[in-house]
Short mmCIF file of C-alpha atoms in Angstrom, two decimals:
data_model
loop_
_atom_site.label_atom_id
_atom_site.label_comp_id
_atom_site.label_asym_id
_atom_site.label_seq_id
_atom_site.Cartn_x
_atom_site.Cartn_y
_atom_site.Cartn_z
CA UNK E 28 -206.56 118.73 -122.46
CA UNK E 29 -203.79 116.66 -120.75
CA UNK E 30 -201.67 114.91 -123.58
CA UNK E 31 -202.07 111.03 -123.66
CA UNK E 32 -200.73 108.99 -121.03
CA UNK E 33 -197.71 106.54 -121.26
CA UNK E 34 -199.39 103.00 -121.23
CA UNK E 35 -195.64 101.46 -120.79
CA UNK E 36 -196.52 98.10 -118.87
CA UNK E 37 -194.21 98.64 -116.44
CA UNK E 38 -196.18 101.56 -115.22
CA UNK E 39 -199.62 100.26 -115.71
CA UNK E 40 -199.10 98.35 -112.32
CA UNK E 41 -199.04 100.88 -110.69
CA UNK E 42 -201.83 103.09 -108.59
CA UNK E 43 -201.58 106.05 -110.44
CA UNK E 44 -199.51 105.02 -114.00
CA UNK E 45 -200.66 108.56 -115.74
CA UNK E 46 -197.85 110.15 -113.24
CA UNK E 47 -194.96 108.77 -115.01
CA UNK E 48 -193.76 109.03 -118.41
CA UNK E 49 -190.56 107.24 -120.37
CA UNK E 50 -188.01 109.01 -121.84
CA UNK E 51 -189.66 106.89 -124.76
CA UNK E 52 -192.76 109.26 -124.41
CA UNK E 53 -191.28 111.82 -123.61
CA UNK E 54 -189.04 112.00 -126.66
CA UNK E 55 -191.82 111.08 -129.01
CA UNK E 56 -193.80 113.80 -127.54
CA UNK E 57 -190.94 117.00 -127.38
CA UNK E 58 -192.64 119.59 -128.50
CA UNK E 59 -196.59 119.08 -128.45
CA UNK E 60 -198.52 121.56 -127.56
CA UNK E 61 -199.75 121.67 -124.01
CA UNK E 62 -196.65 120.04 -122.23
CA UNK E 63 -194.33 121.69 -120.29
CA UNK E 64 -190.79 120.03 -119.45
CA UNK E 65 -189.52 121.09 -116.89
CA UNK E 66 -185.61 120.44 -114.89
CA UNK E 67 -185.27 120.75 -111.23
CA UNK E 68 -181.78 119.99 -110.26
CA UNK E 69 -179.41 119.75 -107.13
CA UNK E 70 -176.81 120.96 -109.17
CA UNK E 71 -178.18 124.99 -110.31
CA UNK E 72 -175.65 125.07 -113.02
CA UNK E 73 -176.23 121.66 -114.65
CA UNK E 74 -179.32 122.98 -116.99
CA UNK E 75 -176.79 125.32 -118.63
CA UNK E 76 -174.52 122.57 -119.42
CA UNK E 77 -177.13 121.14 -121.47
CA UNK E 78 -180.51 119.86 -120.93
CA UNK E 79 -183.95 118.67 -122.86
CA UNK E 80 -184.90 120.48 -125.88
CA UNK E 81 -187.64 123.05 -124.88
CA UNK E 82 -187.10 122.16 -120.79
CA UNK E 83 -187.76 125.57 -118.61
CA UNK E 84 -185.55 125.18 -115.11
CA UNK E 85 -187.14 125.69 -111.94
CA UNK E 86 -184.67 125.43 -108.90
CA UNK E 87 -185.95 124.55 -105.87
CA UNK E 88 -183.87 126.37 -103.98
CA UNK E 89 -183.69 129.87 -105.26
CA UNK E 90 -187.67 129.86 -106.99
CA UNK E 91 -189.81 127.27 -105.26
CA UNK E 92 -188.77 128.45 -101.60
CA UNK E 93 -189.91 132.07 -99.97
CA UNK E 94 -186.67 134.37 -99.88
CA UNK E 95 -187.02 135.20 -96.26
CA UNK E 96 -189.25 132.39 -94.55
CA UNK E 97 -188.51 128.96 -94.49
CA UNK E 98 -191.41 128.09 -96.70
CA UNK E 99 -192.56 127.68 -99.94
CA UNK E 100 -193.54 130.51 -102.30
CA UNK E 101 -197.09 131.17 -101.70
CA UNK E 102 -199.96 131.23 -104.15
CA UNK E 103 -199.13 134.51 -105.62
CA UNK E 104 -195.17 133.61 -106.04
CA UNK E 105 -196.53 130.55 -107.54
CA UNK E 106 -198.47 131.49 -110.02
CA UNK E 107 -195.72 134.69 -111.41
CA UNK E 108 -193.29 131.60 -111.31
CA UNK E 109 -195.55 129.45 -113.56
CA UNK E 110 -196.31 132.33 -115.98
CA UNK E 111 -192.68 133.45 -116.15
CA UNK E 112 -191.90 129.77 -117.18
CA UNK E 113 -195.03 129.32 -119.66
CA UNK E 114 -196.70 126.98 -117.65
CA UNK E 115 -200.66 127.07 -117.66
CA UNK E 116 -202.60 125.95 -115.10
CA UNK E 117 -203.75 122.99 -117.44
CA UNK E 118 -200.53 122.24 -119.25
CA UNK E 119 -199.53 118.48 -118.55
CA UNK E 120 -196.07 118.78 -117.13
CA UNK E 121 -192.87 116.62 -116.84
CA UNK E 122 -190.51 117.23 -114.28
CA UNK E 123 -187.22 115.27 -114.21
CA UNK E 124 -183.80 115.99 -112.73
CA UNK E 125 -180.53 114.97 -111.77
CA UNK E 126 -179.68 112.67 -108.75
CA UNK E 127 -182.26 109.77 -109.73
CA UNK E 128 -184.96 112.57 -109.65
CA UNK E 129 -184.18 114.10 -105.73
CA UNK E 130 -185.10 117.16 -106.61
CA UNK E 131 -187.48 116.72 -109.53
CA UNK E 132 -189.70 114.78 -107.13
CA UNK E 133 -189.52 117.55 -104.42
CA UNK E 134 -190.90 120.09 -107.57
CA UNK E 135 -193.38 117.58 -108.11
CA UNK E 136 -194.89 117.86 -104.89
CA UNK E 137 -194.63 121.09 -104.60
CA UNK E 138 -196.78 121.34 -107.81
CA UNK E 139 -199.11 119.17 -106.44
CA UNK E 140 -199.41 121.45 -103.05
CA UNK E 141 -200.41 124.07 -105.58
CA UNK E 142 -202.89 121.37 -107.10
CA UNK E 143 -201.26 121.98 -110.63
CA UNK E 144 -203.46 118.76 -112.17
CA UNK E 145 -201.16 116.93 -114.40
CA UNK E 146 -198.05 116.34 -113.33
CA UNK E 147 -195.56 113.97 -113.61
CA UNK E 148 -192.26 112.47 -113.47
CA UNK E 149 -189.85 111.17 -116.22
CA UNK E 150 -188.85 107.93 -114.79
CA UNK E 151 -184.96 107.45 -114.80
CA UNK E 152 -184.58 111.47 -114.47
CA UNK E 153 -182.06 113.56 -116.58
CA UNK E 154 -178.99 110.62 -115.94
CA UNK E 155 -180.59 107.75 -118.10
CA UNK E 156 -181.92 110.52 -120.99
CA UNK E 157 -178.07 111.38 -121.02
CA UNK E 158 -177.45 107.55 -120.77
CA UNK E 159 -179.34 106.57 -123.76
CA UNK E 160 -177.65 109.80 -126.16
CA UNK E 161 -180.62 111.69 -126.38
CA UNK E 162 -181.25 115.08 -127.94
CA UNK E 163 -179.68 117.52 -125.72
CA UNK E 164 -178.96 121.44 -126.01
CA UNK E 165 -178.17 124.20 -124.47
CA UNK E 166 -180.76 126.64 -126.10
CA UNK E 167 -182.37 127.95 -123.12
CA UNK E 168 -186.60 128.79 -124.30
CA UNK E 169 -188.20 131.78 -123.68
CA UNK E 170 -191.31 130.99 -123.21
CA UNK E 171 -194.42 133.34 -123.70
CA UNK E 172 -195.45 134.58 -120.06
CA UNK E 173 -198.95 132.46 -119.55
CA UNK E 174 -202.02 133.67 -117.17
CA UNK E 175 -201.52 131.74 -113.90
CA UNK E 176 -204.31 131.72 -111.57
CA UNK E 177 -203.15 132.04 -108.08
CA UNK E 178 -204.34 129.58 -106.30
CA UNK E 179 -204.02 129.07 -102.45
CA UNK E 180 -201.56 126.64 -101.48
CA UNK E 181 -203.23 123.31 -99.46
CA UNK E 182 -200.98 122.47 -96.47
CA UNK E 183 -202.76 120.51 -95.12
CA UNK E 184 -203.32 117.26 -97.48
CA UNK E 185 -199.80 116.34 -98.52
CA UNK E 186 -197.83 118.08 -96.40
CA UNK E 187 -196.96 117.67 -92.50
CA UNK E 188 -195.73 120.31 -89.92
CA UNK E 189 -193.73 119.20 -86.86
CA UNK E 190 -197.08 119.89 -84.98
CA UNK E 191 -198.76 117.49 -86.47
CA UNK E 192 -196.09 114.72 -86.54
CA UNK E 193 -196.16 115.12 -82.27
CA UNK E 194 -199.54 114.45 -82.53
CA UNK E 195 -199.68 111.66 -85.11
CA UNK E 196 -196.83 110.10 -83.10
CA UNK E 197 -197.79 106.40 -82.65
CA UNK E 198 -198.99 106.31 -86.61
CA UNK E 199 -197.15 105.19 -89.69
CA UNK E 200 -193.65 106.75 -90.36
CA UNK E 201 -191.32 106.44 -92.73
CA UNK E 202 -187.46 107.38 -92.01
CA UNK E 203 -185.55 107.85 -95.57
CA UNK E 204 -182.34 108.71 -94.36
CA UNK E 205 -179.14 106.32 -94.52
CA UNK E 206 -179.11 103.85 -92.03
CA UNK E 207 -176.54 106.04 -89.67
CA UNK E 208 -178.85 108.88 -90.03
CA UNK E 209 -181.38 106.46 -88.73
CA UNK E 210 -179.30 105.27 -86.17
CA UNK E 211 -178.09 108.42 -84.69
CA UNK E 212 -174.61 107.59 -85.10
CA UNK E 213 -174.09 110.38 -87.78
CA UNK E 214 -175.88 114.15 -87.46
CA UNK E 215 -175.15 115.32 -91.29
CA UNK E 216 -175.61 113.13 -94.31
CA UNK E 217 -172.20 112.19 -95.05
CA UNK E 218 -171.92 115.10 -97.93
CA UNK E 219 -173.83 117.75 -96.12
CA UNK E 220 -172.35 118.51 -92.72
CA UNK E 221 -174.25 121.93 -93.66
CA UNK E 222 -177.36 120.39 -92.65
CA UNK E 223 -176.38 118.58 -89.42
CA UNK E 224 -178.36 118.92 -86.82
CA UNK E 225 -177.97 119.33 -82.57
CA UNK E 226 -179.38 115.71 -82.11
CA UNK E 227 -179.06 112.87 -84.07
CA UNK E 228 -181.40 109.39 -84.30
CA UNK E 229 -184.91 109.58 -85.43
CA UNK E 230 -188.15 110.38 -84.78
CA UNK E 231 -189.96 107.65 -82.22
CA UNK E 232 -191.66 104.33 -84.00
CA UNK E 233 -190.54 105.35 -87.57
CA UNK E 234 -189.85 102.55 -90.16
CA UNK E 235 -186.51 102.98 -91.49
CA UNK E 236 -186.65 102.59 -95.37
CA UNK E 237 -183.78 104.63 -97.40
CA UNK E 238 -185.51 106.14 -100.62
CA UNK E 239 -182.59 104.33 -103.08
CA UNK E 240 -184.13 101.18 -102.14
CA UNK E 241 -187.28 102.73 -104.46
CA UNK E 242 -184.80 102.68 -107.82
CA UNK E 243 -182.71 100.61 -109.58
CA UNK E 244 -179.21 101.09 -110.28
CA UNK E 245 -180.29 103.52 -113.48
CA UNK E 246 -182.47 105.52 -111.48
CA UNK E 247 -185.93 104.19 -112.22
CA UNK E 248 -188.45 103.12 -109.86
CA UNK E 249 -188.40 99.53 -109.13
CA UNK E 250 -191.41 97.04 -110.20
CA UNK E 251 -194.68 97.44 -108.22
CA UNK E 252 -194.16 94.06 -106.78
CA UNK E 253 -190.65 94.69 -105.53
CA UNK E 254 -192.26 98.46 -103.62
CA UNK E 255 -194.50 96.26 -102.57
CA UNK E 256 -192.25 93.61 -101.10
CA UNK E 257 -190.33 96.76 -99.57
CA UNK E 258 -193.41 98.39 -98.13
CA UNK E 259 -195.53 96.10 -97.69
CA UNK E 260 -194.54 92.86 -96.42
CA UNK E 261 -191.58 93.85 -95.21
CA UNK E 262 -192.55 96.84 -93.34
CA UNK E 263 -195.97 95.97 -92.55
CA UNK E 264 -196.93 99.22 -93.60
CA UNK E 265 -201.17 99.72 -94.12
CA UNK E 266 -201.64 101.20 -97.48
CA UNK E 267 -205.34 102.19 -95.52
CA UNK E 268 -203.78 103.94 -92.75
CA UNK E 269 -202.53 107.29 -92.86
CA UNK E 270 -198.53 107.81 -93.28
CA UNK E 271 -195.87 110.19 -92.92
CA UNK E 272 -192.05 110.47 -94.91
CA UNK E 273 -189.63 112.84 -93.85
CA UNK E 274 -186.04 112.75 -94.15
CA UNK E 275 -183.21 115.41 -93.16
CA UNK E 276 -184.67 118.54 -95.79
CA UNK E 277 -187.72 116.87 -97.09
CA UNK E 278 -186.23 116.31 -100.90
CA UNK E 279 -185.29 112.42 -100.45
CA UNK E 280 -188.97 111.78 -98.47
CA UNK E 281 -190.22 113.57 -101.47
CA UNK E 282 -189.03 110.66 -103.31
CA UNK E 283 -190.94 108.53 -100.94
CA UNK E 284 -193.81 110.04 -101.01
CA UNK E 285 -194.31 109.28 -105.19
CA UNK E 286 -193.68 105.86 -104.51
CA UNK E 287 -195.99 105.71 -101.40
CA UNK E 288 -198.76 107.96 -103.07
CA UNK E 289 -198.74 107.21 -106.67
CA UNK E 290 -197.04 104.05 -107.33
CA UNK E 291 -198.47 102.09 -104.42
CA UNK E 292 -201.74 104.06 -104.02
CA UNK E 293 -201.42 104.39 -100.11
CA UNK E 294 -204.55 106.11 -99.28
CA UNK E 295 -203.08 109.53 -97.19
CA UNK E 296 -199.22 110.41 -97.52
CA UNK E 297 -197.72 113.02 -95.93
CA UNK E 298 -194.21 115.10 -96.43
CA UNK E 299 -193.03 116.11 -93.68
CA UNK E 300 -190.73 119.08 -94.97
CA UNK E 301 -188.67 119.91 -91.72
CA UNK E 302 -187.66 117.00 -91.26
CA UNK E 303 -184.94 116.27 -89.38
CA UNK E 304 -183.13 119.53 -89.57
CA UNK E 305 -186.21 120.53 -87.84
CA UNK E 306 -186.78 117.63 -85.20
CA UNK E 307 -183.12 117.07 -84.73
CA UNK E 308 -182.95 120.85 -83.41
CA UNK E 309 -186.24 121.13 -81.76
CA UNK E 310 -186.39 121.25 -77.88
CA UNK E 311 -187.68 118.50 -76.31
CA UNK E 312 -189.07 116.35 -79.51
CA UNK E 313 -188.96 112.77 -78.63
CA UNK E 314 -186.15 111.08 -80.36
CA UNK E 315 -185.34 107.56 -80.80
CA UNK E 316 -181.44 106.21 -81.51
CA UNK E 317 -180.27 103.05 -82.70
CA UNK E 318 -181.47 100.31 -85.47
CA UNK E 319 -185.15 100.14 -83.94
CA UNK E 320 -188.03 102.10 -84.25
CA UNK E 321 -187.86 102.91 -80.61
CA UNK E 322 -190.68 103.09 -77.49
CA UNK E 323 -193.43 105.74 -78.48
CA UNK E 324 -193.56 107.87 -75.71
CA UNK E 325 -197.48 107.90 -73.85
CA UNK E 326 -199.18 111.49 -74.42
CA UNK S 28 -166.87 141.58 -94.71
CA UNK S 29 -169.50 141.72 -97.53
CA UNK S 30 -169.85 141.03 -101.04
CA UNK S 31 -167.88 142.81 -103.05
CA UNK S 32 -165.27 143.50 -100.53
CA UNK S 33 -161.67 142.93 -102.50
CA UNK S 34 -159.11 144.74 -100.17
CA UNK S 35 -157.83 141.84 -98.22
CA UNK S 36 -157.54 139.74 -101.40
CA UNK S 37 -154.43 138.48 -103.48
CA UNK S 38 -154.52 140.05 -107.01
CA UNK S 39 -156.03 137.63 -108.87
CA UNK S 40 -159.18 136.70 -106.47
CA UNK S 41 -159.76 139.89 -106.13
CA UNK S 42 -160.33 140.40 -109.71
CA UNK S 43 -162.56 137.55 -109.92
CA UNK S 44 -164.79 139.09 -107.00
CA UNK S 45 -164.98 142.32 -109.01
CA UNK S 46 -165.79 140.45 -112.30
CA UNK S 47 -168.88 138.23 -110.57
CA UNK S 48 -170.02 141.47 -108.60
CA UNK S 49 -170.17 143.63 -112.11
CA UNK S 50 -172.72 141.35 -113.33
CA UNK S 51 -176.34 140.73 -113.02
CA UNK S 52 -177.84 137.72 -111.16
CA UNK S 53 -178.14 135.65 -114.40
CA UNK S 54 -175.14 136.86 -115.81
CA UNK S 55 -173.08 135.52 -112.60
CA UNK S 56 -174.48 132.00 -113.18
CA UNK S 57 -172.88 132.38 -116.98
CA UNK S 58 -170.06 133.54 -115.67
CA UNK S 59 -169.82 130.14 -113.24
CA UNK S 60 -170.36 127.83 -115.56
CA UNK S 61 -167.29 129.82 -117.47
CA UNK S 62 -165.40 128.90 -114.32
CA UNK S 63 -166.82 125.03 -114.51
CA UNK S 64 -165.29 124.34 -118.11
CA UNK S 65 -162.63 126.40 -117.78
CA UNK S 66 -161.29 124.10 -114.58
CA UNK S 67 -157.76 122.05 -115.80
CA UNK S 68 -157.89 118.55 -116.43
CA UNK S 69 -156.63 116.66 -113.88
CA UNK S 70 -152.82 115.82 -114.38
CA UNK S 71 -151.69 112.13 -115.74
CA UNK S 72 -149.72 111.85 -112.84
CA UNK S 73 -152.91 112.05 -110.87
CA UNK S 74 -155.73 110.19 -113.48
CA UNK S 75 -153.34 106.55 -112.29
CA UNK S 76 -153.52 107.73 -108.72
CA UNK S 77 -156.87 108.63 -107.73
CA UNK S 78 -156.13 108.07 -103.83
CA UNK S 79 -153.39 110.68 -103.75
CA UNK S 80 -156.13 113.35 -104.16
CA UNK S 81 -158.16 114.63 -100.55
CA UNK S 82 -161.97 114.27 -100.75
CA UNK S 83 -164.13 117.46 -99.50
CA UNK S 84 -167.14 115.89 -98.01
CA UNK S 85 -168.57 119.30 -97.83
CA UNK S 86 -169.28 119.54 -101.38
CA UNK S 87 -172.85 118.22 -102.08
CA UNK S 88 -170.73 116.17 -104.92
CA UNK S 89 -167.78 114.37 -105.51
CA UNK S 90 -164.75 116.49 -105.39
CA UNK S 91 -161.17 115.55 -104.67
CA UNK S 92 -158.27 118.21 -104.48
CA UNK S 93 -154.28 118.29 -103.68
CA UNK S 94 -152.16 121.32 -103.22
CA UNK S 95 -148.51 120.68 -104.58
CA UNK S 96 -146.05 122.53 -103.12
CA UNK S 97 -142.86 123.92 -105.07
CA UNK S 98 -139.96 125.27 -103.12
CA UNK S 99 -137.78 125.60 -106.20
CA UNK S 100 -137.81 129.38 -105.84
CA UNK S 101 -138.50 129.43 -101.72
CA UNK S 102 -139.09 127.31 -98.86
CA UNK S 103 -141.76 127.63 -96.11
CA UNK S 104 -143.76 130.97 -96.31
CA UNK S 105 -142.04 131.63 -99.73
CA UNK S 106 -142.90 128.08 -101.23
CA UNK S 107 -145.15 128.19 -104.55
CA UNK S 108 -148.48 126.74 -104.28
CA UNK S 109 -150.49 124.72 -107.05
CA UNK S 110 -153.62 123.46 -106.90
CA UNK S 111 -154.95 120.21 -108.70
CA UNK S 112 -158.70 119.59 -108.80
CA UNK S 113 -160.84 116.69 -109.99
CA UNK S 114 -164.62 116.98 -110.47
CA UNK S 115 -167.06 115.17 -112.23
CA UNK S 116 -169.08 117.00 -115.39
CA UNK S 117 -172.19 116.41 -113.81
CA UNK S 118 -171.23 118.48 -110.99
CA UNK S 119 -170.40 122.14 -112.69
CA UNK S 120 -171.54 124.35 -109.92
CA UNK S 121 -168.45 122.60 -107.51
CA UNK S 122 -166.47 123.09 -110.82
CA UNK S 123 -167.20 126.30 -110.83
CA UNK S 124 -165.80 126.66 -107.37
CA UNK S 125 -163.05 125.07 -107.37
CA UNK S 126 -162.49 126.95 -110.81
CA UNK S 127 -162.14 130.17 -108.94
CA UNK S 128 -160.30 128.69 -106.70
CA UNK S 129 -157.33 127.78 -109.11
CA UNK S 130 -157.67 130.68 -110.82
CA UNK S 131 -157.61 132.49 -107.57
CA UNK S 132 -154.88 130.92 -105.57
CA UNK S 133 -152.58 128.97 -108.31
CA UNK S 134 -148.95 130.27 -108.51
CA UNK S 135 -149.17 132.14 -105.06
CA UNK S 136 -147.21 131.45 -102.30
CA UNK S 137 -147.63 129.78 -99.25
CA UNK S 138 -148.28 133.00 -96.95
CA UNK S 139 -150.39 134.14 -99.77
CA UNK S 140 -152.58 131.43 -99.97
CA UNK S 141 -153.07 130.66 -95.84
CA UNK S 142 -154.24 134.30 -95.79
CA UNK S 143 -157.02 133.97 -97.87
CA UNK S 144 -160.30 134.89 -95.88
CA UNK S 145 -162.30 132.06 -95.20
CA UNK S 146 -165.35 133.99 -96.06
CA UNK S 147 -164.24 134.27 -99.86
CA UNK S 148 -167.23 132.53 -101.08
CA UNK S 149 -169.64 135.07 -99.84
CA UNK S 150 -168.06 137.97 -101.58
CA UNK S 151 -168.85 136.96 -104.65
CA UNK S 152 -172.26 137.76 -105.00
CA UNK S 153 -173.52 134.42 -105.61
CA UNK S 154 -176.02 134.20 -102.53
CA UNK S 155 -179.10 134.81 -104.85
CA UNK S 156 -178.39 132.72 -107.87
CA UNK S 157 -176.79 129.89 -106.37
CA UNK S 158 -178.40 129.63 -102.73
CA UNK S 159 -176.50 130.16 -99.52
CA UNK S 160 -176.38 126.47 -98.89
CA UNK S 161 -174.83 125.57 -101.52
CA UNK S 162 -172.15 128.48 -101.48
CA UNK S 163 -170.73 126.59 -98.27
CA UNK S 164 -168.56 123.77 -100.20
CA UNK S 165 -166.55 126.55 -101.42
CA UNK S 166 -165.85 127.41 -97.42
CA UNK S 167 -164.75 123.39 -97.48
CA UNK S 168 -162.70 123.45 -100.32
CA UNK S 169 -160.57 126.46 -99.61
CA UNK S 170 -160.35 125.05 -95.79
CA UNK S 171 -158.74 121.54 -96.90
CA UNK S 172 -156.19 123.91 -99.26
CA UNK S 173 -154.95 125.80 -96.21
CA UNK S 174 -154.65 122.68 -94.42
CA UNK S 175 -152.66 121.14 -96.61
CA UNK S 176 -150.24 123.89 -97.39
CA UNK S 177 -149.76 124.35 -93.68
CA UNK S 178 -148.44 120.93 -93.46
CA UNK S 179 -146.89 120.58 -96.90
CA UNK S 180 -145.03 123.96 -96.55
CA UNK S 181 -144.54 123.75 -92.99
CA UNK S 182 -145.67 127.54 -92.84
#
C-alpha cells in the first residue's frame, strides 16, 4: 500500500503531483511503516555528518553503478542493494539529496529504470530540511534485509544510448549544461575538469535549457506555469513529441527529466546517460558550437 | 606505486596511509570524516580576507587554500611550510582531503613538501568507498600547494 500522497497545492498542478513530497509530509510521516527515505548525495561523506532520522544512503557512485562497466548495476545488483537497505519492492520511497537534489534525482531514475513503483522526490532536497532546523542525526539504521525481486532493468523507455540519439537526431533535445558548455567554449564544467571531454559544443539541434532554471533559489522546483513558460513557450518544445535530456554525466539531465516527465507530463522522456563525456569523445558524432542549436546534419 | 605504498613518504603522510589502509572499506569513510572535523579553522587573519586564499577548481566543491611560508629557521629548500584551508561543512569529503593534507604536509619544509608524490591520493585506499572520480581533487589540491611553495620559497 503506497502511503498517502502530499496534496500540497503547489504540487497538484502538476502531471504527476504523487512524485513529490514536502519536507512538511515528509516530517509528519518519519517513521510510518512502508516508507523508505532514502539520501543520495554528491558529497559520500555528507550522510555521516548527519542526515534524516531513519534515511538509508545509497551513493550513486560506488552502489548504483556496475564496478567494472560503465553501467548501472543490473537486476540482480539491484535487488541485493534494495534488500541490504530494507527497501521492498512496494515500499513508497523518498529520495532527496544535497545539491538541489542532483543526485537524488539521478537515484530516482534509476529506481524508476528498475520500475520500483512509488517513488519520489522531497522537493527542496536535504539543503532546505537543514534550512528549516529539522530533526537531524547521525544514527545510521540498520535495516532488516527485505526480499527483493530481481527484476530486469528496462533500457529502453527512459533511458537513451548514443545509438539512439544519432538516430533520433532531428527530434527534441534538451542541452542542460551551462551556457559555455553549450557553447563549446569550455570542455569541463567549471568544477570538474575530471570530466572534460576531447570536443566541446553540443549535440546538433539541441535546445539549450540549464537544469537551475527548473528551481528556485531554495532548491525547489519552480511553479508549473513558470516550467511551462521555460519549456513551453519559450522553447517550443511538444509535450506530444518524443524528447531527449542529457548533460555532461547524465545527473543534471536527470534533473530535467523529473521536470519534463513528471511535472510537465511530456508524453516520452529520455536520459541520455553518456552524455557529453560520451559524445564529446566519440569519433565522428556530429557536434554543433556556439549559442544556436546548429544545422542537423542530412542522414 | 599502489595503495599502501609509504616508502617515498614524509613521516607523517606516511602514517596516515598506513592508518586508512589498516581499516575496512566502511571504517576508512569513518576515518575521513575524522579528517573532515578535525580540519583547523581558518585563521582571523584570513576569515577578513577571503581573496588572499587560491581556489581549486578541481574540487567538485568550494575549496580555497594558501601555503605560508616561514623562513625563520631556513630559507629556500629549508623554509617551513604551513598550510591554511577553508571549506564549507557541507562539503566533508574535500575536508577530509585537505584534512590529510595538513596533517600530512604542515610543519615540513619546502623540499619536503615539493617531493610529495603526486599520486598520494591513490595510496590511501579510498578508491572503493569514495569513487575514483572523486579521489582526483585531492591530486588538485596537493598540485596548487607545490605550486605555491615553489614560488613562495623560491625552491
Amino acid at each position: 500500500m503506497p502511503l498517502p500522497y502530499d496534496d500540497n497545492p503547489k504540487f497538484a498542478a502538476y502531471a504527476n503531483p504523487e512524485r513529490l513530497v514536502s519536507t512538511a509530509w515528509l516530517a509528519e510521516h518519519l517513521g510510518s511503516d512502508g516508507l523508505v527515505v532514502v539520501e543520495s548525495d554528491e558529497d559520500v561523506l555528507l550522510y555521516e555528518t548527519g542526515h534524516i532520522p531513519g534515511a538509508v544512503k545509497v551513493d550513486w557512485h560506488t552502489e548504483l553503478n556496475d564496478p567494472v562497466t560503465r553501467d548501472y548495476v543490473d537486476g540482480a545488483g539491484f535487488a541485493q542493494l534494495m534488500s541490504a537497505k530494507g527497501i521492498a519492492r512496494t515500499d513508497t520511497v523518498v529520495i532527496y539529496g544535497d545539491k538541489n537534489n542532483w543526485w537524488a534525482a539521478y537515484a530516482l531514475w534509476v529506481f524508476a529504470l528498475f520500475g520500483h513503483e512509488d517513488v519520489r522526490l522531497l522537493d527542496g532536497g536535504r539543503a532546505l530540511w537543514v534550512a528549516e532546523g529539522r530533526e537531524f542525526t547521525t544514527e545510521a539504521p540498520t535495516p532488516a534485509p527485505t526480499e527483493y525481486p530481481v527484476v530486469e532493468r528496462d533500457d529502453t523507455t527512459l533511458r537513451a544510448f548514443k545509438e539512439d540519439v544519432v538516430a533520433f537526431l532531428g527530434g527534441q533535445l534538451v542541452d542542460v549544461r551551462s551556457l559555455p558548455e553549450y557553447t563549446g567554449e569550455r570542455t569541463h564544467m567549471p568544477d570538474y575538469p575530471e570530466e572534460g571531454t576531447v570536443r566541446g559544443g553540443h549535440i546538433p539541434g539541441a535546445q539549450s535549457v540549464p537544469w537551475a532554471r527548473a528551481a528556485n533559489e531554495d532548491g525547489t522546483f519552480r511553479s508549473r506555469g513558470e516550467l511551462e513558460e521555460i519549456y513551453r513557450q519559450e522553447k517550443g518544445l511538444d509535450a506530444e513529441e518524443p524528447v531527449i535530456a542529457y548533460c555532461r554525466i547524465g545527473e543534471r539531465s536527470s534533473h530535467t527529466w523529473f521536470v519534463l516527465e513528471h511535472l510537465l507530463g511530456f508524453e516520452d522522456v529520455k536520459n541520455y546517460d553518456g552524455s557529453w563525456t560520451e559524445w564529446g569523445n566519440s569519433v565522428r558524432v556530429p557536434i554543433a558550437v556556439g549559442s544556436e542549436p546548429g544545422e542537423v546534419p542530412s542522414r | 606505486m599502489t595503495a599502501g605504498a609509504t616508502a617515498d613518504l614524509p613521516d607523517a603522510l606516511a602514517t596516515i596511509v598506513d592508518d586508512f589502509n589498516a581499516l575496512s572499506q566502511p571504517d576508512r569513510l569513518q576515518l575521513l570524516l575524522e579528517f573532515s572535523q578535525g580540519l583547523p579553522d581558518l585563521p582571523e587573519r584570513y576569515a577578513e580576507h577571503p581573496e588572499l586564499l587560491e581556489p581549486v577548481p578541481e574540487c567538485q566543491s568550494p575549496i580555497f587554500l594558501i601555503a605560508e611560508i616561514d623562513d625563520a629557521a631556513g630559507v629556500g629548500e629549508e623554509s617551513v611550510v604551513h598550510l591554511i584551508f577553508s571549506a564549507p561543512a557541507e562539503a566533508p569529503t574535500t575536508r577530509g582531503f585537505a584534512g590529510i593534507l595538513q596533517e600530512g604536509l604542515d610543519g615540513l619544509t619546502a623540499a619536503e613538501v615539493l617531493a610529495v608524490p603526486g599520486d598520494i591520493s591513490d595510496r590511501l585506499g579510498l578508491a572503493q568507498a569514495v569513487s575514483p572520480l572523486r579521489l582526483r581533487g585531492m591530486g588538485g589540491m596537493l598540485g596548487r600547494i607545490q605550486r605555491q611553495v615553489r614560488e613562495k620559497s623560491a625552491a
